[in-house]
Each structure stands twice: as structure tokens, then as C-alpha cells.
Tab-separated table of C-alpha atoms in Angstrom:
chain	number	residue	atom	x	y	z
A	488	UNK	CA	-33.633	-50.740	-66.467
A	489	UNK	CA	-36.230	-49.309	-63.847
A	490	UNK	CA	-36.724	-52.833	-63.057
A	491	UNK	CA	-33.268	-53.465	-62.065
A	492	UNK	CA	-32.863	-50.165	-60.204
A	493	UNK	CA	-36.110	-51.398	-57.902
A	494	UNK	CA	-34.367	-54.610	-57.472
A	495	UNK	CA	-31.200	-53.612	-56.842
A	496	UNK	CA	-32.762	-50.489	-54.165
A	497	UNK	CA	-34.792	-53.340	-52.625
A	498	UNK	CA	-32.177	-55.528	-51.739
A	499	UNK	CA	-29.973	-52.735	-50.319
A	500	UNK	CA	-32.970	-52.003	-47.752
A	501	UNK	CA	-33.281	-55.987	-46.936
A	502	UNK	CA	-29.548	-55.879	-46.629
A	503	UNK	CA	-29.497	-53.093	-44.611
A	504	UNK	CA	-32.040	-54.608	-42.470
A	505	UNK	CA	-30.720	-57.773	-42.003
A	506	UNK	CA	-27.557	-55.779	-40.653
A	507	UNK	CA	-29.370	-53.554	-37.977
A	508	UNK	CA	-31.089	-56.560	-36.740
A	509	UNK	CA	-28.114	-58.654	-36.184
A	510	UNK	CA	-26.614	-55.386	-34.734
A	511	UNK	CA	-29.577	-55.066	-32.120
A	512	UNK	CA	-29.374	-58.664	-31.046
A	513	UNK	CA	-25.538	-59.472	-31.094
A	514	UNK	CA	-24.471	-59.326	-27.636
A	515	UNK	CA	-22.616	-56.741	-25.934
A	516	UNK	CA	-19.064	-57.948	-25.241
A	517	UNK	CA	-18.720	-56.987	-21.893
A	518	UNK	CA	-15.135	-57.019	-19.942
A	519	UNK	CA	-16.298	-56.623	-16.313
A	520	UNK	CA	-19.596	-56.461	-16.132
A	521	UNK	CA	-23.188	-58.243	-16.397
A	522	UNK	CA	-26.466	-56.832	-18.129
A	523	UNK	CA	-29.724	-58.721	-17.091
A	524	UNK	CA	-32.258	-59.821	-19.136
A	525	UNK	CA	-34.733	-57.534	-17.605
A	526	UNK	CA	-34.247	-54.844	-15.562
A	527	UNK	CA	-35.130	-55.028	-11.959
A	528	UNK	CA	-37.319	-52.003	-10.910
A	529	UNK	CA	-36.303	-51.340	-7.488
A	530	UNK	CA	-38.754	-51.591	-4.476
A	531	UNK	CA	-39.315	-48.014	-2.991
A	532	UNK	CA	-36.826	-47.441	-0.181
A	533	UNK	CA	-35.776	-44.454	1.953
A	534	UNK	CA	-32.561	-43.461	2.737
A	535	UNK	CA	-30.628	-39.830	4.003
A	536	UNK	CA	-27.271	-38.453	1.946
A	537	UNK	CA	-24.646	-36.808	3.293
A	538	UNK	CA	-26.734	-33.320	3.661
A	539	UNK	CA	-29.370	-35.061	5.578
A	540	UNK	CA	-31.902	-35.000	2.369
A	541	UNK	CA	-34.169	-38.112	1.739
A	542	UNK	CA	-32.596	-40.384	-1.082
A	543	UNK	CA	-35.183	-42.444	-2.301
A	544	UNK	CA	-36.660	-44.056	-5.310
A	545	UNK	CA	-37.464	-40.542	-6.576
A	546	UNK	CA	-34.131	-39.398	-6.120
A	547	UNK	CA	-32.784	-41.230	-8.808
A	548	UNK	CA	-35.197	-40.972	-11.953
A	549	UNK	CA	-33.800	-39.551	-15.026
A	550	UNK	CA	-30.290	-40.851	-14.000
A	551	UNK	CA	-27.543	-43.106	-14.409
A	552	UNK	CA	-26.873	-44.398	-11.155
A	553	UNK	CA	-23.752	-46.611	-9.830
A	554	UNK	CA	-23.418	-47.906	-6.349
A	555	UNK	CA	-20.959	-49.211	-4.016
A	556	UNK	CA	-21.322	-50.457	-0.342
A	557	UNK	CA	-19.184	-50.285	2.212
A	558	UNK	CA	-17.962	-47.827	5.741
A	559	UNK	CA	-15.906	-45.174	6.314
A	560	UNK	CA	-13.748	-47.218	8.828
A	561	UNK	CA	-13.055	-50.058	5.641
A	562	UNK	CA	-8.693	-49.699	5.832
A	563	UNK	CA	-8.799	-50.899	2.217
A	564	UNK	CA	-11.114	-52.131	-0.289
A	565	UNK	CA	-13.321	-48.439	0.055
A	566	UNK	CA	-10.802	-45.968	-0.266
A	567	UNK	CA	-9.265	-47.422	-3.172
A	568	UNK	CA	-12.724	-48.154	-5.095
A	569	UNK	CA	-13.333	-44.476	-4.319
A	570	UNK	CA	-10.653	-43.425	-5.315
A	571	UNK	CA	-10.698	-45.457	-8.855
A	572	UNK	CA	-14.291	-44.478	-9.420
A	573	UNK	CA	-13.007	-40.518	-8.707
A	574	UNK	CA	-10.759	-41.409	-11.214
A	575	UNK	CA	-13.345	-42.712	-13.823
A	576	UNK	CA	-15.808	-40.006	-12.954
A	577	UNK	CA	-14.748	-37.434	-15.711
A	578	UNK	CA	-15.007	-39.676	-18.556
A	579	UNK	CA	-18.326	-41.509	-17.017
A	580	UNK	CA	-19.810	-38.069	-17.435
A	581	UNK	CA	-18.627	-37.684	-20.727
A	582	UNK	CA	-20.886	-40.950	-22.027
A	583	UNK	CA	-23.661	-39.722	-20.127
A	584	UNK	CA	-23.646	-36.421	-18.021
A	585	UNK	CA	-26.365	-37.792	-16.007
A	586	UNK	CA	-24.474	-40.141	-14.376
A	587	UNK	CA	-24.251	-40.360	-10.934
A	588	UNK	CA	-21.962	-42.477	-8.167
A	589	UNK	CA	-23.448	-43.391	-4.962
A	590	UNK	CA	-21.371	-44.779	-1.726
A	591	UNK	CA	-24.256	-46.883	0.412
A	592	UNK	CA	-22.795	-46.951	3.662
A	593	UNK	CA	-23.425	-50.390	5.768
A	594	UNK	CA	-22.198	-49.057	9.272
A	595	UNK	CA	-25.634	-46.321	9.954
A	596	UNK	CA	-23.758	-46.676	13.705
A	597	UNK	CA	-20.432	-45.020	13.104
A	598	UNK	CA	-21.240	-42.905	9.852
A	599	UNK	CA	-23.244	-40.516	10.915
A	600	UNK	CA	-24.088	-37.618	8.283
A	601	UNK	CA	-21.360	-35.567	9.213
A	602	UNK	CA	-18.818	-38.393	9.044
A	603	UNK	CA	-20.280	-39.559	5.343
A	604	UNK	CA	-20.106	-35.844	4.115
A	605	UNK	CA	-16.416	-35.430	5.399
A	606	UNK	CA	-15.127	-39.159	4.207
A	607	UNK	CA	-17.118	-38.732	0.555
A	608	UNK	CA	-15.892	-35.064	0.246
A	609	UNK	CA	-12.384	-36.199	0.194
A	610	UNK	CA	-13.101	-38.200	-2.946
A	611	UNK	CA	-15.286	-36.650	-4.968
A	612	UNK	CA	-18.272	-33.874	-3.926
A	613	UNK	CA	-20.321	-34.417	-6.474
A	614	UNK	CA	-20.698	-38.157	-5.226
A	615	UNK	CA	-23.734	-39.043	-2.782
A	616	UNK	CA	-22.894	-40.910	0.382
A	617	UNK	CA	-26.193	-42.416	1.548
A	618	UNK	CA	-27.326	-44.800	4.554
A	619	UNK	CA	-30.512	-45.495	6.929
A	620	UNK	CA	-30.790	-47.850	9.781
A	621	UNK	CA	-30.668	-52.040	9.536
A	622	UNK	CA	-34.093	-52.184	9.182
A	623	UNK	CA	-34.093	-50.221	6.126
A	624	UNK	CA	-30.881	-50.674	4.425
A	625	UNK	CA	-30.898	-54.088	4.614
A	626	UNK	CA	-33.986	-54.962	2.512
A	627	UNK	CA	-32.457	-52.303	-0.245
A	628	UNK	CA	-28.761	-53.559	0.282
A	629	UNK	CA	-30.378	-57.056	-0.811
A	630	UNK	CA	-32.233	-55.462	-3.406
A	631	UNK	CA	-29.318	-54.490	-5.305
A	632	UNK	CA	-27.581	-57.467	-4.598
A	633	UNK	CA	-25.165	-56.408	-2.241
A	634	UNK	CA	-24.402	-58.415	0.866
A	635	UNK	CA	-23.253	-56.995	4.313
A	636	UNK	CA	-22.265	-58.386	7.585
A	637	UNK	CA	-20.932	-56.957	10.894
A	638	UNK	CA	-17.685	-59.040	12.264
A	639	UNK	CA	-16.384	-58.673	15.585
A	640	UNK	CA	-18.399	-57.792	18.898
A	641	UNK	CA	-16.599	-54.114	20.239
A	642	UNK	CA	-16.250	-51.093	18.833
A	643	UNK	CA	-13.861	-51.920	16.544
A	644	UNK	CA	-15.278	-54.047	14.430
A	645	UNK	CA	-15.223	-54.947	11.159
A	646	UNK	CA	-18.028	-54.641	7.936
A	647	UNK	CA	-17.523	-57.557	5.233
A	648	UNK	CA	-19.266	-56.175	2.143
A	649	UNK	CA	-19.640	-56.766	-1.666
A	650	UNK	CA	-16.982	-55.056	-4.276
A	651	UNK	CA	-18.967	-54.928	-6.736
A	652	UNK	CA	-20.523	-52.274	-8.374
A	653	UNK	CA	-24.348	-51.875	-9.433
A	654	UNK	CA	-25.846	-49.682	-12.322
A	655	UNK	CA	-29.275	-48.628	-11.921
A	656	UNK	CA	-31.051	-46.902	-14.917
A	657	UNK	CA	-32.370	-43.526	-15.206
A	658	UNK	CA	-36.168	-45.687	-15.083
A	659	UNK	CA	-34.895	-46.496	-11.866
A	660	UNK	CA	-33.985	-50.391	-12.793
A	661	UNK	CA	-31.078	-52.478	-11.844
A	662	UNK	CA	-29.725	-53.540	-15.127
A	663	UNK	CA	-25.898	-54.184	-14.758
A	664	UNK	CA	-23.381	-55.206	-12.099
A	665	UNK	CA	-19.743	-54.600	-12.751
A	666	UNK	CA	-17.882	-57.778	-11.126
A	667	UNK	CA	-14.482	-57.809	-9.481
A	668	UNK	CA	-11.579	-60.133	-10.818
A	669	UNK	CA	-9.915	-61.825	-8.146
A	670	UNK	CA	-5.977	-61.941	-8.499
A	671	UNK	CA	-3.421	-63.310	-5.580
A	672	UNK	CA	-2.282	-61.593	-3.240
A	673	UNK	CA	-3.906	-58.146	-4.263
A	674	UNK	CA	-7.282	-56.875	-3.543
A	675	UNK	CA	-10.209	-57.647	-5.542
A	676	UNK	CA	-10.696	-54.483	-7.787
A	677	UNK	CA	-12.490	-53.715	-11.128
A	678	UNK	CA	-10.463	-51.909	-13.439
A	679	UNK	CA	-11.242	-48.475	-14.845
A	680	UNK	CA	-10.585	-49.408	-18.643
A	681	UNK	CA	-13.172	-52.047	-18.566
A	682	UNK	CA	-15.652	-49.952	-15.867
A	683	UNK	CA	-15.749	-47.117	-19.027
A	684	UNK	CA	-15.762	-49.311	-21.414
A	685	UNK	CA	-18.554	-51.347	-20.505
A	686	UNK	CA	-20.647	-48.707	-19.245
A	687	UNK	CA	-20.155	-47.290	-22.832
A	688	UNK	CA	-21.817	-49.966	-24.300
A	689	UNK	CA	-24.221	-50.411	-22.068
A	690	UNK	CA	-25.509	-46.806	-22.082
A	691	UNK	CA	-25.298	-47.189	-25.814
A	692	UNK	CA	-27.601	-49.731	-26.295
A	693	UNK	CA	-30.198	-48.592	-23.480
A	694	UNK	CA	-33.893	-48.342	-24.454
């Protein structure tokens, strides 16, 4: 009898076992977004928020963070991600309440401090709108994987930029980008269900 109760308690461990390992290495299944392998520390950069304090590598240990590029002057694509993520914001904090959303402004030119706190205020306070001169935001644009490019030659021109989103970990890694889906004749746009959903998971399985 004591036999068969080691037996049978043995087998309920190496079943139990077998289970959390498959758990651990299933993959995540991931609507919108893209986990790497390994995590990309990010090279130390300096940029200025909206306040006109230093935002740099410091700035965001111990946080979730998730930036988006673009300019204040953008007629489309940047209001309504900022809007969205304003949107999302509430239940983002509710998976982790470190979690933090951070507007990288590609147009250092036109959006000066004053005009980033103003435009970013009218979203969401709590959000950080951050920029630095070419020299500087360009290498840690390209770090994250965001791409940038000024079109037109007067005053009013243009700034083509990424949609996508980029989650940096509270070790101060790039681990996930959240991908737009294309659809005709409407602008390319990640939606909110999937943004929380996936950032769910991926918070979840975070070590």
C-alpha cells in the first residue's frame, strides 16, 4: 500500500512537471505583436521631456515602457494612436501599474518643450513626450527600430515615421514591438483589444 501511494505521489510530481515545462516553453500567442528572442539592452541615450528634465537610460529602470514616434504637426496617424493608447492606458495600468507611454517626437525643430507639453497634455498627462536634436535622436530612434524621415523642403513639411509601437522592459531592454495591420483605405492602426491583450501575456511571462 505505501508502495503504491509513493508511486502514485511520484508520478503526480513528474506529471505536474512535465505540464509547467510545456507551459514555460509553449509560445505566447500573440495578436499584434512580436517578442524577441533576447532582449535588446538599449545603448545609453539622452533625451529632454516635456518639463525640460533629462530622459535617459536611467529614466526608465524599474518600468514598463511603450513608445511611439512621431510630431505634433502629424494631421493623422499621431492623434489617433494617442488617442487609442489614452484609451488603453487605464487597463495597461491595471496589468502592471508601472507602465509607462512615451511619445518620441522626430521634429526637435517645431516641438519645442512647450509645444510637446501642450500637444501630450491634451491626451494624457501622465504620458512623457520626449525629443533631442538629429544627432541624438537618430541613433536612439534606430535603436528601437523606428525609422524617420523629413519630406518636403519649407516650413511645412512633412515627418514619415513608423506606427508601430515598442515595449521596453523595466531592465531597460527592448523586448516586444506591437505591429500595425494594414487595411484599405484606412490608416494603419493597432487595435486596443489585441495591444492589452498581448501586453498581458507578455508581462505575464517576463523574467
Amino acid at each position: 500500500m505505501k508502495i503504491t501511494i509513493i508511486v502514485g505521489l511520484f508520478l503526480l510530481v513528474v506529471a505536474g512537471g512535465v505540464a509547467y515545462q510545456k507551459m514555460q516553453t509553449e509560445p505566447m500567442e500573440l495578436a499584434t505583436s512580436y517578442v524577441f528572442e533576447q532582449p535588446r539592452t538599449l545603448a545609453p541615450f539622452t533625451l529632454a521631456d516635456q518639463f525640460g528634465n533629462s530622459f535617459t537610460n536611467q529614466t526608465l529602470q524599474g518600468k514598463w515602457s511603450l513608445f511611439f514616434i512621431g510630431y505634433t504637426a502629424c494631421p493623422d496617424v499621431c492623434p489617433t494612436t494617442l488617442n487609442k493608447l489614452a484609451a488603453a492606458y487605464p487597463k495597461l495600468q491595471k496589468i502592471a501599474s508601472n507602465v509607462q507611454v512615451v511619445f518620441v517626437s522626430a521634429d526637435p525643430k517645431r516641438d519645442t518643450q512647450a509645444k510637446r507639453l501642450d500637444y501630450i497634455n491634451f491626451f494624457n498627462k501622465d504620458f512623457k513626450a520626449v525629443s533631442a536634436e538629429h544627432t541624438d535622436l537618430f541613433p536612439f530612434s534606430r535603436d528601437l527600430g523606428f525609422v524617420y524621415a523629413m519630406v518636403g523642403d519649407d516650413s511645412d513639411y512633412q515627418v514619415d515615421h513608423s506606427a508601430s509601437y515598442v515595449l521596453v522592459s523595466p531592465r531597460v531592454e527592448k523586448i516586444a514591438v506591437f505591429k500595425t495591420k494594414p487595411q484599405p483605405g484606412q490608416l494603419p492602426q493597432i487595435v486596443n483589444a489585441e495591444l492589452i491583450a498581448d501586453f498581458a501575456q507578455i508581462v505575464a511571462s517576463w523574467h
